[in-house]
């Protein structure tokens, strides 16, 4: 998956091109940033996504400007970034962040076949929270029609990962400044029950599992 | 700041165009996604940023492909997204996320004047962690030369914000599925001291303050 486009240029040792690494970052994220250009004007739109095998799905209302543009087969760049920590160095210029990111290039394909679309929407919902799909109302025909699903093959992608302590200039290690990493994690808080929820419906097991996993 | 480019098209009631809202989202984020196109090929690159008044700064090594491209005055789109929660609806299709995002359009200007560059690097470091700059080694002349700083005026920007419970179809409120929001927060963990830190240097007050604020 290392191509002229995906090759990590800045700090090449941070680059990874194997599917396993790329998938692991994609599966850990919740939001991707979709980049495309219309007559030279770039747009970067945050959106949810799902993955199944080597396809990344994005979706939205059929009227969406982004989805309409991408359906025309223009080049797209999808980036997922997970921030893992603040890297505090002794010198201002060596401050950094620990992160995992994936940059994916390609063109999107319309997912039009009903069963394929269904599977993509399943992947979406399960990506947000495993076990969720089975405890919701499934899409109806009208919803399926009103929703556009696009797939991007995960063929031309690279991951970039930084871990570990700050790297200072040799002479700076003697300085009296504190240095280290402040780890950052996304934590789930207590569920906020929908005020309109029918009385007597308890927080389901798949939500409890999610809260335990992430905390 | 509402222009043809920035107008929020999908779910317009979520759009905000006032500086106060735009700045508050930018100040709460740590990573932006910078989008630009070279010969029709879009790139979306995650990077740190800083803000001072109505300018957003990005920076990097002078050899950076992204910074070289942007310096040529091409159109750029910078997006910052903060994920605030998973919105679990009764129906699969009404699942959503609570978030705050800003999309900024414009062209970047090279920050070349020494004092201006210095201020931008200060804004960068203080954006990561208030109080940090004063307890680090300041940039030297060689570092200043090797670093490119670009500024984007925050003139053409919009914020998009979703808050609150899921919104289901009227008929679905009777369903037996649990619905609500799982709040997500970025939490700082215990500092990981640089293994090469000189013995006897304690975690400084500005780091302690940061840990209290975010947790």
Short mmCIF file of C-alpha atoms in Angstrom, two decimals:
data_model
loop_
_atom_site.label_atom_id
_atom_site.label_comp_id
_atom_site.label_asym_id
_atom_site.label_seq_id
_atom_site.Cartn_x
_atom_site.Cartn_y
_atom_site.Cartn_z
CA UNK A 1 0.00 0.00 0.00
CA UNK A 2 3.08 2.22 -0.21
CA UNK A 3 2.65 4.41 -3.25
CA UNK A 4 3.93 7.83 -4.24
CA UNK A 5 0.84 9.32 -2.62
CA UNK A 6 0.86 7.36 0.61
CA UNK A 7 4.55 7.41 1.38
CA UNK A 8 5.09 9.17 4.68
CA UNK A 9 7.42 12.05 3.88
CA UNK A 10 7.98 13.75 7.25
CA UNK A 11 9.68 11.43 9.77
CA UNK A 12 9.51 8.31 7.54
CA UNK A 13 10.20 5.92 10.42
CA UNK A 14 6.72 6.71 11.73
CA UNK A 15 5.11 5.29 8.57
CA UNK A 16 3.30 1.92 8.42
CA UNK A 17 1.80 0.36 5.32
CA UNK A 18 0.48 -3.03 6.47
CA UNK A 19 -3.28 -3.65 6.54
CA UNK A 20 -3.24 -4.78 10.14
CA UNK A 21 -1.91 -1.45 11.40
CA UNK A 22 -4.13 0.59 9.09
CA UNK A 23 -7.25 -1.39 10.11
CA UNK A 24 -6.44 -1.12 13.82
CA UNK A 25 -6.35 2.68 13.64
CA UNK A 26 -9.52 2.83 11.55
CA UNK A 27 -11.34 0.51 13.95
CA UNK A 28 -10.30 2.55 16.97
CA UNK A 29 -11.56 5.86 15.55
CA UNK A 30 -15.09 7.21 15.38
CA UNK A 31 -14.78 10.22 13.10
CA UNK A 32 -12.95 10.57 9.81
CA UNK A 33 -12.17 13.76 7.89
CA UNK A 34 -13.14 13.49 4.23
CA UNK A 35 -11.19 15.72 1.86
CA UNK A 36 -12.13 16.49 -1.72
CA UNK A 37 -11.77 19.39 -4.11
CA UNK A 38 -14.36 20.98 -6.34
CA UNK A 39 -12.82 23.26 -8.96
CA UNK A 40 -9.68 23.60 -6.86
CA UNK A 41 -11.59 24.44 -3.69
CA UNK A 42 -10.78 21.91 -0.97
CA UNK A 43 -13.37 20.75 1.55
CA UNK A 44 -12.66 18.80 4.73
CA UNK A 45 -15.80 17.36 6.28
CA UNK A 46 -15.92 15.35 9.52
CA UNK A 47 -18.20 12.35 9.41
CA UNK A 48 -18.79 8.92 10.94
CA UNK A 49 -17.65 5.84 9.11
CA UNK A 50 -17.63 2.07 9.17
CA UNK A 51 -15.25 -0.59 7.88
CA UNK A 52 -15.87 -4.04 6.49
CA UNK A 53 -12.88 -5.99 5.18
CA UNK A 54 -10.97 -3.63 2.93
CA UNK A 55 -13.76 -1.12 2.43
CA UNK A 56 -14.40 2.06 4.37
CA UNK A 57 -17.98 3.30 4.25
CA UNK A 58 -19.30 6.79 4.62
CA UNK A 59 -22.97 7.67 4.37
CA UNK A 60 -25.45 10.47 4.58
CA UNK A 61 -28.59 11.97 3.18
CA UNK A 62 -28.82 11.61 -0.57
CA UNK A 63 -29.00 15.42 -0.81
CA UNK A 64 -25.56 15.86 0.82
CA UNK A 65 -23.20 18.04 -1.21
CA UNK A 66 -20.24 15.94 -0.16
CA UNK A 67 -21.81 12.65 -1.19
CA UNK A 68 -23.03 14.09 -4.47
CA UNK A 69 -19.51 15.33 -5.24
CA UNK A 70 -17.80 12.08 -4.29
CA UNK A 71 -20.23 9.99 -6.34
CA UNK A 72 -18.83 11.61 -9.44
CA UNK A 73 -15.68 9.59 -8.92
CA UNK A 74 -13.38 12.47 -7.94
CA UNK A 75 -10.26 11.81 -5.91
CA UNK A 76 -10.83 11.69 -2.18
CA UNK A 77 -8.53 11.65 0.84
CA UNK A 78 -9.89 10.29 4.10
CA UNK A 79 -7.93 10.86 7.30
CA UNK A 80 -8.52 9.39 10.76
CA UNK A 81 -6.51 10.77 13.67
CA UNK A 82 -6.36 9.52 17.25
CA UNK A 83 -4.59 11.72 19.76
CA UNK A 84 -2.78 9.68 22.41
CA UNK A 85 -0.76 12.20 24.35
CA UNK A 86 0.95 15.54 24.75
CA UNK A 87 4.71 15.27 24.41
CA UNK A 88 6.31 17.92 26.59
CA UNK A 89 9.96 18.47 25.73
CA UNK A 90 12.56 20.63 27.40
CA UNK A 91 12.68 22.94 24.39
CA UNK A 92 9.59 24.64 22.97
CA UNK A 93 10.39 23.47 19.43
CA UNK A 94 10.53 19.77 20.33
CA UNK A 95 7.05 19.69 21.77
CA UNK A 96 5.01 17.10 19.94
CA UNK A 97 2.02 14.82 20.24
CA UNK A 98 1.66 11.08 20.38
CA UNK A 99 -0.91 10.00 17.85
CA UNK A 100 -2.06 7.36 15.42
CA UNK A 101 -3.34 8.47 12.04
CA UNK A 102 -4.35 6.90 8.73
CA UNK A 103 -4.46 8.68 5.40
CA UNK A 104 -6.40 6.89 2.67
CA UNK A 105 -6.52 7.90 -0.99
CA UNK A 106 -8.89 6.69 -3.68
CA UNK A 107 -12.21 7.24 -5.36
CA UNK A 108 -15.54 6.36 -3.83
CA UNK A 109 -17.99 3.85 -5.24
CA UNK A 110 -21.74 4.05 -4.77
CA UNK A 111 -23.04 1.12 -2.74
CA UNK A 112 -26.30 0.55 -4.58
CA UNK A 113 -27.10 -3.14 -4.22
CA UNK A 114 -29.62 -3.54 -1.37
CA UNK A 115 -27.87 -6.31 0.57
CA UNK A 116 -24.50 -4.55 0.29
CA UNK A 117 -26.01 -1.29 1.51
CA UNK A 118 -27.63 -3.12 4.42
CA UNK A 119 -24.30 -4.65 5.40
CA UNK A 120 -22.63 -1.22 5.25
CA UNK A 121 -25.25 0.30 7.56
CA UNK A 122 -24.79 -2.66 9.90
CA UNK A 123 -21.02 -2.03 9.89
CA UNK A 124 -21.68 1.64 10.66
CA UNK A 125 -23.87 1.00 13.67
CA UNK A 126 -21.67 -1.77 15.05
CA UNK A 127 -18.61 0.46 14.60
CA UNK A 128 -20.14 3.05 16.93
CA UNK A 129 -21.04 0.39 19.49
CA UNK A 130 -20.79 -3.38 19.13
CA UNK A 131 -24.10 -5.08 19.85
CA UNK A 132 -26.14 -1.98 19.09
CA UNK A 133 -27.68 -3.07 15.76
CA UNK A 134 -29.61 -6.00 17.27
CA UNK A 135 -31.34 -3.68 19.72
CA UNK A 136 -32.58 -1.00 17.36
CA UNK A 137 -35.25 -0.71 14.72
CA UNK A 138 -33.66 -1.73 11.43
CA UNK A 139 -33.79 0.61 8.43
CA UNK A 140 -37.01 0.58 6.42
CA UNK A 141 -37.25 0.82 2.63
CA UNK A 142 -37.82 4.55 2.66
CA UNK A 143 -34.77 5.16 4.85
CA UNK A 144 -32.65 2.92 2.65
CA UNK A 145 -33.69 4.93 -0.41
CA UNK A 146 -33.01 8.28 1.27
CA UNK A 147 -29.51 7.25 2.36
CA UNK A 148 -26.47 7.28 0.14
CA UNK A 149 -23.66 4.93 1.08
CA UNK A 150 -20.23 5.23 -0.52
CA UNK A 151 -17.37 2.77 -0.23
CA UNK A 152 -13.66 3.48 -0.50
CA UNK A 153 -11.32 0.55 -1.07
CA UNK A 154 -8.59 0.55 1.59
CA UNK A 155 -5.88 -0.13 -0.97
CA UNK A 156 -3.82 3.01 -0.91
CA UNK A 157 -3.40 3.90 2.74
CA UNK A 158 -0.69 4.61 5.24
CA UNK A 159 -0.61 4.86 8.99
CA UNK A 160 1.61 7.24 10.89
CA UNK A 161 2.25 6.62 14.56
CA UNK A 162 4.24 8.46 17.19
CA UNK A 163 4.77 6.93 20.61
CA UNK A 164 7.20 7.41 23.45
CA UNK A 165 8.96 10.22 25.28
CA UNK A 166 10.06 13.59 23.91
CA UNK A 167 13.25 13.77 21.87
CA UNK A 168 15.31 16.78 22.83
CA UNK A 169 18.59 18.11 21.49
CA UNK A 170 21.50 16.42 23.27
CA UNK A 171 22.58 19.62 25.02
CA UNK A 172 19.07 20.26 26.37
CA UNK A 173 18.88 17.13 28.52
CA UNK A 174 20.78 19.02 31.23
CA UNK A 175 18.17 21.76 31.44
CA UNK A 176 16.09 22.03 34.62
CA UNK A 177 12.77 21.72 32.73
CA UNK A 178 10.36 18.85 33.36
CA UNK A 179 9.81 16.60 30.34
CA UNK A 180 7.46 13.72 29.70
CA UNK A 181 4.18 12.65 28.18
CA UNK A 182 0.65 13.45 29.32
CA UNK A 183 -1.43 10.54 28.02
CA UNK A 184 -4.82 11.46 26.59
CA UNK A 185 -7.72 9.03 26.40
CA UNK A 186 -11.31 9.28 25.27
CA UNK A 187 -13.44 8.28 28.22
CA UNK A 188 -17.15 7.56 28.26
CA UNK A 189 -19.18 9.25 30.97
CA UNK A 190 -22.39 8.09 32.60
CA UNK A 191 -25.18 7.53 30.06
CA UNK A 192 -27.66 10.39 29.73
CA UNK A 193 -31.05 8.74 29.37
CA UNK A 194 -33.29 10.19 26.65
CA UNK A 195 -35.87 12.27 28.59
CA UNK A 196 -38.55 10.69 26.40
CA UNK A 197 -37.50 7.12 27.14
CA UNK A 198 -40.38 4.84 28.12
CA UNK A 199 -40.18 4.18 31.85
CA UNK A 200 -38.71 0.88 32.92
CA UNK A 201 -36.23 0.40 30.06
CA UNK A 202 -32.84 -0.27 31.67
CA UNK A 203 -29.42 0.54 30.22
CA UNK A 204 -28.78 -2.52 28.02
CA UNK A 205 -25.89 -4.93 28.33
CA UNK A 206 -24.10 -3.76 25.15
CA UNK A 207 -23.95 -0.22 26.58
CA UNK A 208 -22.68 -1.50 29.94
CA UNK A 209 -20.00 -3.51 28.11
CA UNK A 210 -18.96 -0.41 26.17
CA UNK A 211 -18.67 1.65 29.34
CA UNK A 212 -16.48 -1.00 30.97
CA UNK A 213 -14.22 -1.33 27.93
CA UNK A 214 -13.58 2.34 27.44
CA UNK A 215 -13.01 3.28 31.09
CA UNK B 1 -18.54 35.03 8.31
CA UNK B 2 -21.48 33.34 6.54
CA UNK B 3 -20.51 33.01 2.91
CA UNK B 4 -21.48 30.63 0.11
CA UNK B 5 -18.59 28.40 1.16
CA UNK B 6 -19.18 28.41 4.89
CA UNK B 7 -22.95 28.13 4.96
CA UNK B 8 -23.92 24.93 6.76
CA UNK B 9 -26.00 22.99 4.25
CA UNK B 10 -26.96 19.82 6.12
CA UNK B 11 -29.13 20.55 9.20
CA UNK B 12 -28.72 24.37 8.96
CA UNK B 13 -29.95 24.96 12.53
CA UNK B 14 -26.66 23.47 13.74
CA UNK B 15 -24.67 26.25 12.05
CA UNK B 16 -23.01 29.13 13.92
CA UNK B 17 -21.10 32.01 12.34
CA UNK B 18 -20.12 34.25 15.24
CA UNK B 19 -16.44 34.60 16.19
CA UNK B 20 -17.06 33.70 19.81
CA UNK B 21 -18.42 30.26 18.96
CA UNK B 22 -15.80 29.63 16.29
CA UNK B 23 -12.96 30.65 18.62
CA UNK B 24 -14.28 28.55 21.51
CA UNK B 25 -14.20 25.40 19.37
CA UNK B 26 -10.74 26.21 18.00
CA UNK B 27 -9.41 26.87 21.49
CA UNK B 28 -10.79 23.61 22.85
CA UNK B 29 -9.20 21.46 20.12
CA UNK B 30 -5.62 20.26 19.81
CA UNK B 31 -5.46 18.86 16.27
CA UNK B 32 -6.77 20.35 13.04
CA UNK B 33 -7.12 18.66 9.67
CA UNK B 34 -5.64 20.74 6.87
CA UNK B 35 -7.11 20.12 3.43
CA UNK B 36 -5.62 21.28 0.15
CA UNK B 37 -5.51 20.05 -3.42
CA UNK B 38 -2.54 19.74 -5.75
CA UNK B 39 -3.58 19.21 -9.35
CA UNK B 40 -6.99 17.95 -8.24
CA UNK B 41 -5.52 15.52 -5.72
CA UNK B 42 -6.83 16.31 -2.23
CA UNK B 43 -4.68 15.89 0.89
CA UNK B 44 -5.95 15.96 4.47
CA UNK B 45 -3.13 16.26 6.99
CA UNK B 46 -3.59 16.28 10.77
CA UNK B 47 -1.46 18.81 12.57
CA UNK B 48 -1.25 20.91 15.72
CA UNK B 49 -2.23 24.56 15.60
CA UNK B 50 -2.41 27.74 17.60
CA UNK B 51 -4.67 30.77 17.53
CA UNK B 52 -4.01 34.42 18.22
CA UNK B 53 -6.85 36.89 17.67
CA UNK B 54 -8.31 36.13 14.27
CA UNK B 55 -5.37 34.13 12.97
CA UNK B 56 -4.89 30.38 13.08
CA UNK B 57 -1.28 29.23 12.87
CA UNK B 58 0.12 26.00 11.57
CA UNK B 59 3.80 25.22 11.45
CA UNK B 60 6.36 22.62 10.56
CA UNK B 61 9.73 21.91 9.05
CA UNK B 62 10.49 24.16 6.12
CA UNK B 63 10.88 21.01 3.97
CA UNK B 64 7.26 19.94 4.61
CA UNK B 65 5.31 19.21 1.41
CA UNK B 66 2.15 20.59 2.96
CA UNK B 67 3.72 23.89 4.02
CA UNK B 68 5.46 24.30 0.67
CA UNK B 69 2.16 23.78 -1.14
CA UNK B 70 0.21 26.14 1.09
CA UNK B 71 2.80 28.89 0.81
CA UNK B 72 1.96 29.16 -2.85
CA UNK B 73 -1.33 30.73 -1.84
CA UNK B 74 -3.61 27.88 -2.84
CA UNK B 75 -7.02 27.50 -1.26
CA UNK B 76 -7.02 25.67 2.05
CA UNK B 77 -9.74 24.25 4.26
CA UNK B 78 -8.95 23.66 7.93
CA UNK B 79 -11.34 21.62 10.04
CA UNK B 80 -11.34 21.05 13.79
CA UNK B 81 -13.71 18.47 15.25
CA UNK B 82 -14.44 17.69 18.89
CA UNK B 83 -16.45 14.57 19.59
CA UNK B 84 -18.73 15.02 22.61
CA UNK B 85 -20.91 11.94 22.64
CA UNK B 86 -22.52 8.96 20.99
CA UNK B 87 -26.20 9.52 20.30
CA UNK B 88 -28.00 6.20 20.51
CA UNK B 89 -31.46 6.33 18.98
CA UNK B 90 -34.19 3.72 18.89
CA UNK B 91 -33.75 3.31 15.14
CA UNK B 92 -30.42 2.46 13.52
CA UNK B 93 -30.72 5.32 11.02
CA UNK B 94 -31.18 8.01 13.68
CA UNK B 95 -27.94 7.20 15.45
CA UNK B 96 -25.75 10.27 15.54
CA UNK B 97 -22.95 11.94 17.42
CA UNK B 98 -22.77 15.06 19.52
CA UNK B 99 -19.89 17.19 18.34
CA UNK B 100 -18.49 20.66 17.82
CA UNK B 101 -16.68 21.41 14.59
CA UNK B 102 -15.26 24.40 12.76
CA UNK B 103 -14.59 24.60 9.04
CA UNK B 104 -12.33 27.46 7.95
CA UNK B 105 -11.61 28.50 4.37
CA UNK B 106 -8.94 30.79 3.07
CA UNK B 107 -5.39 31.04 1.88
CA UNK B 108 -2.35 30.87 4.10
CA UNK B 109 0.17 33.66 4.57
CA UNK B 110 3.80 33.08 5.43
CA UNK B 111 4.68 34.49 8.84
CA UNK B 112 8.15 35.79 8.07
CA UNK B 113 8.70 38.74 10.40
CA UNK B 114 10.76 37.50 13.38
CA UNK B 115 8.62 38.91 16.20
CA UNK B 116 5.42 37.70 14.55
CA UNK B 117 6.87 34.21 14.13
CA UNK B 118 7.95 34.22 17.75
CA UNK B 119 4.45 35.15 18.89
CA UNK B 120 2.98 32.38 16.75
CA UNK B 121 5.29 29.78 18.29
CA UNK B 122 4.35 31.11 21.72
CA UNK B 123 0.66 30.72 20.82
CA UNK B 124 1.35 27.16 19.68
CA UNK B 125 3.03 26.07 22.87
CA UNK B 126 0.54 27.81 25.13
CA UNK B 127 -2.32 26.27 23.14
CA UNK B 128 -1.05 22.78 24.00
CA UNK B 129 -0.67 23.69 27.67
CA UNK B 130 -1.04 27.12 29.28
CA UNK B 131 2.07 28.05 31.24
CA UNK B 132 4.34 25.74 29.31
CA UNK B 133 6.31 28.32 27.31
CA UNK B 134 7.86 29.95 30.38
CA UNK B 135 9.29 26.63 31.51
CA UNK B 136 10.99 25.52 28.31
CA UNK B 137 14.03 26.51 26.34
CA UNK B 138 12.93 29.16 23.86
CA UNK B 139 13.61 28.72 20.14
CA UNK B 140 17.07 29.66 18.94
CA UNK B 141 17.88 31.40 15.66
CA UNK B 142 18.61 28.16 13.82
CA UNK B 143 15.29 26.64 14.91
CA UNK B 144 13.44 29.77 13.89
CA UNK B 145 14.99 29.60 10.43
CA UNK B 146 14.22 25.88 10.01
CA UNK B 147 10.56 26.34 10.95
CA UNK B 148 7.88 27.58 8.61
CA UNK B 149 4.88 29.23 10.19
CA UNK B 150 1.74 29.94 8.19
CA UNK B 151 -1.24 32.01 9.26
CA UNK B 152 -4.81 31.71 8.12
CA UNK B 153 -7.18 34.59 8.81
CA UNK B 154 -10.28 33.33 10.64
CA UNK B 155 -12.58 35.35 8.43
CA UNK B 156 -14.52 32.72 6.56
CA UNK B 157 -15.42 30.10 9.12
CA UNK B 158 -18.45 28.32 10.44
CA UNK B 159 -19.08 26.16 13.47
CA UNK B 160 -21.46 23.24 13.51
CA UNK B 161 -22.67 21.91 16.83
CA UNK B 162 -24.96 19.06 17.79
CA UNK B 163 -26.05 18.62 21.38
CA UNK B 164 -28.84 16.83 23.16
CA UNK B 165 -30.74 13.56 23.01
CA UNK B 166 -31.50 11.44 19.95
CA UNK B 167 -34.35 12.47 17.69
CA UNK B 168 -36.40 9.49 16.61
CA UNK B 169 -39.37 9.17 14.30
CA UNK B 170 -42.59 9.81 16.26
CA UNK B 171 -43.77 6.23 15.92
CA UNK B 172 -40.49 4.84 17.24
CA UNK B 173 -40.76 6.38 20.70
CA UNK B 174 -42.96 3.45 21.73
CA UNK B 175 -40.29 0.88 20.87
CA UNK B 176 -38.70 -1.08 23.72
CA UNK B 177 -35.13 0.05 22.79
CA UNK B 178 -32.98 2.06 25.15
CA UNK B 179 -32.08 5.53 23.86
CA UNK B 180 -29.78 8.22 25.14
CA UNK B 181 -26.36 9.78 24.91
CA UNK B 182 -23.00 8.37 25.98
CA UNK B 183 -20.87 11.45 26.72
CA UNK B 184 -17.27 11.25 25.53
CA UNK B 185 -14.48 13.31 27.05
CA UNK B 186 -10.76 13.54 26.50
CA UNK B 187 -9.12 12.77 29.82
CA UNK B 188 -5.51 13.20 30.78
CA UNK B 189 -3.84 10.27 32.51
CA UNK B 190 -0.95 10.29 34.96
CA UNK B 191 2.15 11.99 33.52
CA UNK B 192 4.77 9.59 32.14
CA UNK B 193 8.10 11.05 33.16
CA UNK B 194 10.80 11.12 30.46
CA UNK B 195 13.13 8.23 31.40
CA UNK B 196 16.02 10.61 30.77
CA UNK B 197 14.73 13.31 33.09
CA UNK B 198 17.33 14.64 35.52
CA UNK B 199 16.52 13.28 38.97
CA UNK B 200 14.80 15.64 41.37
CA UNK B 201 12.75 17.62 38.83
CA UNK B 202 9.15 17.50 40.03
CA UNK B 203 6.01 17.69 37.89
CA UNK B 204 5.58 21.44 37.52
CA UNK B 205 2.58 23.48 38.58
CA UNK B 206 1.35 24.20 35.03
CA UNK B 207 1.14 20.45 34.39
CA UNK B 208 -0.69 19.85 37.68
CA UNK B 209 -3.14 22.62 36.77
CA UNK B 210 -3.75 21.01 33.39
CA UNK B 211 -4.42 17.63 34.96
CA UNK B 212 -6.95 19.13 37.36
CA UNK B 213 -8.73 21.08 34.64
CA UNK B 214 -9.19 18.19 32.26
CA UNK B 215 -10.18 15.54 34.77
#
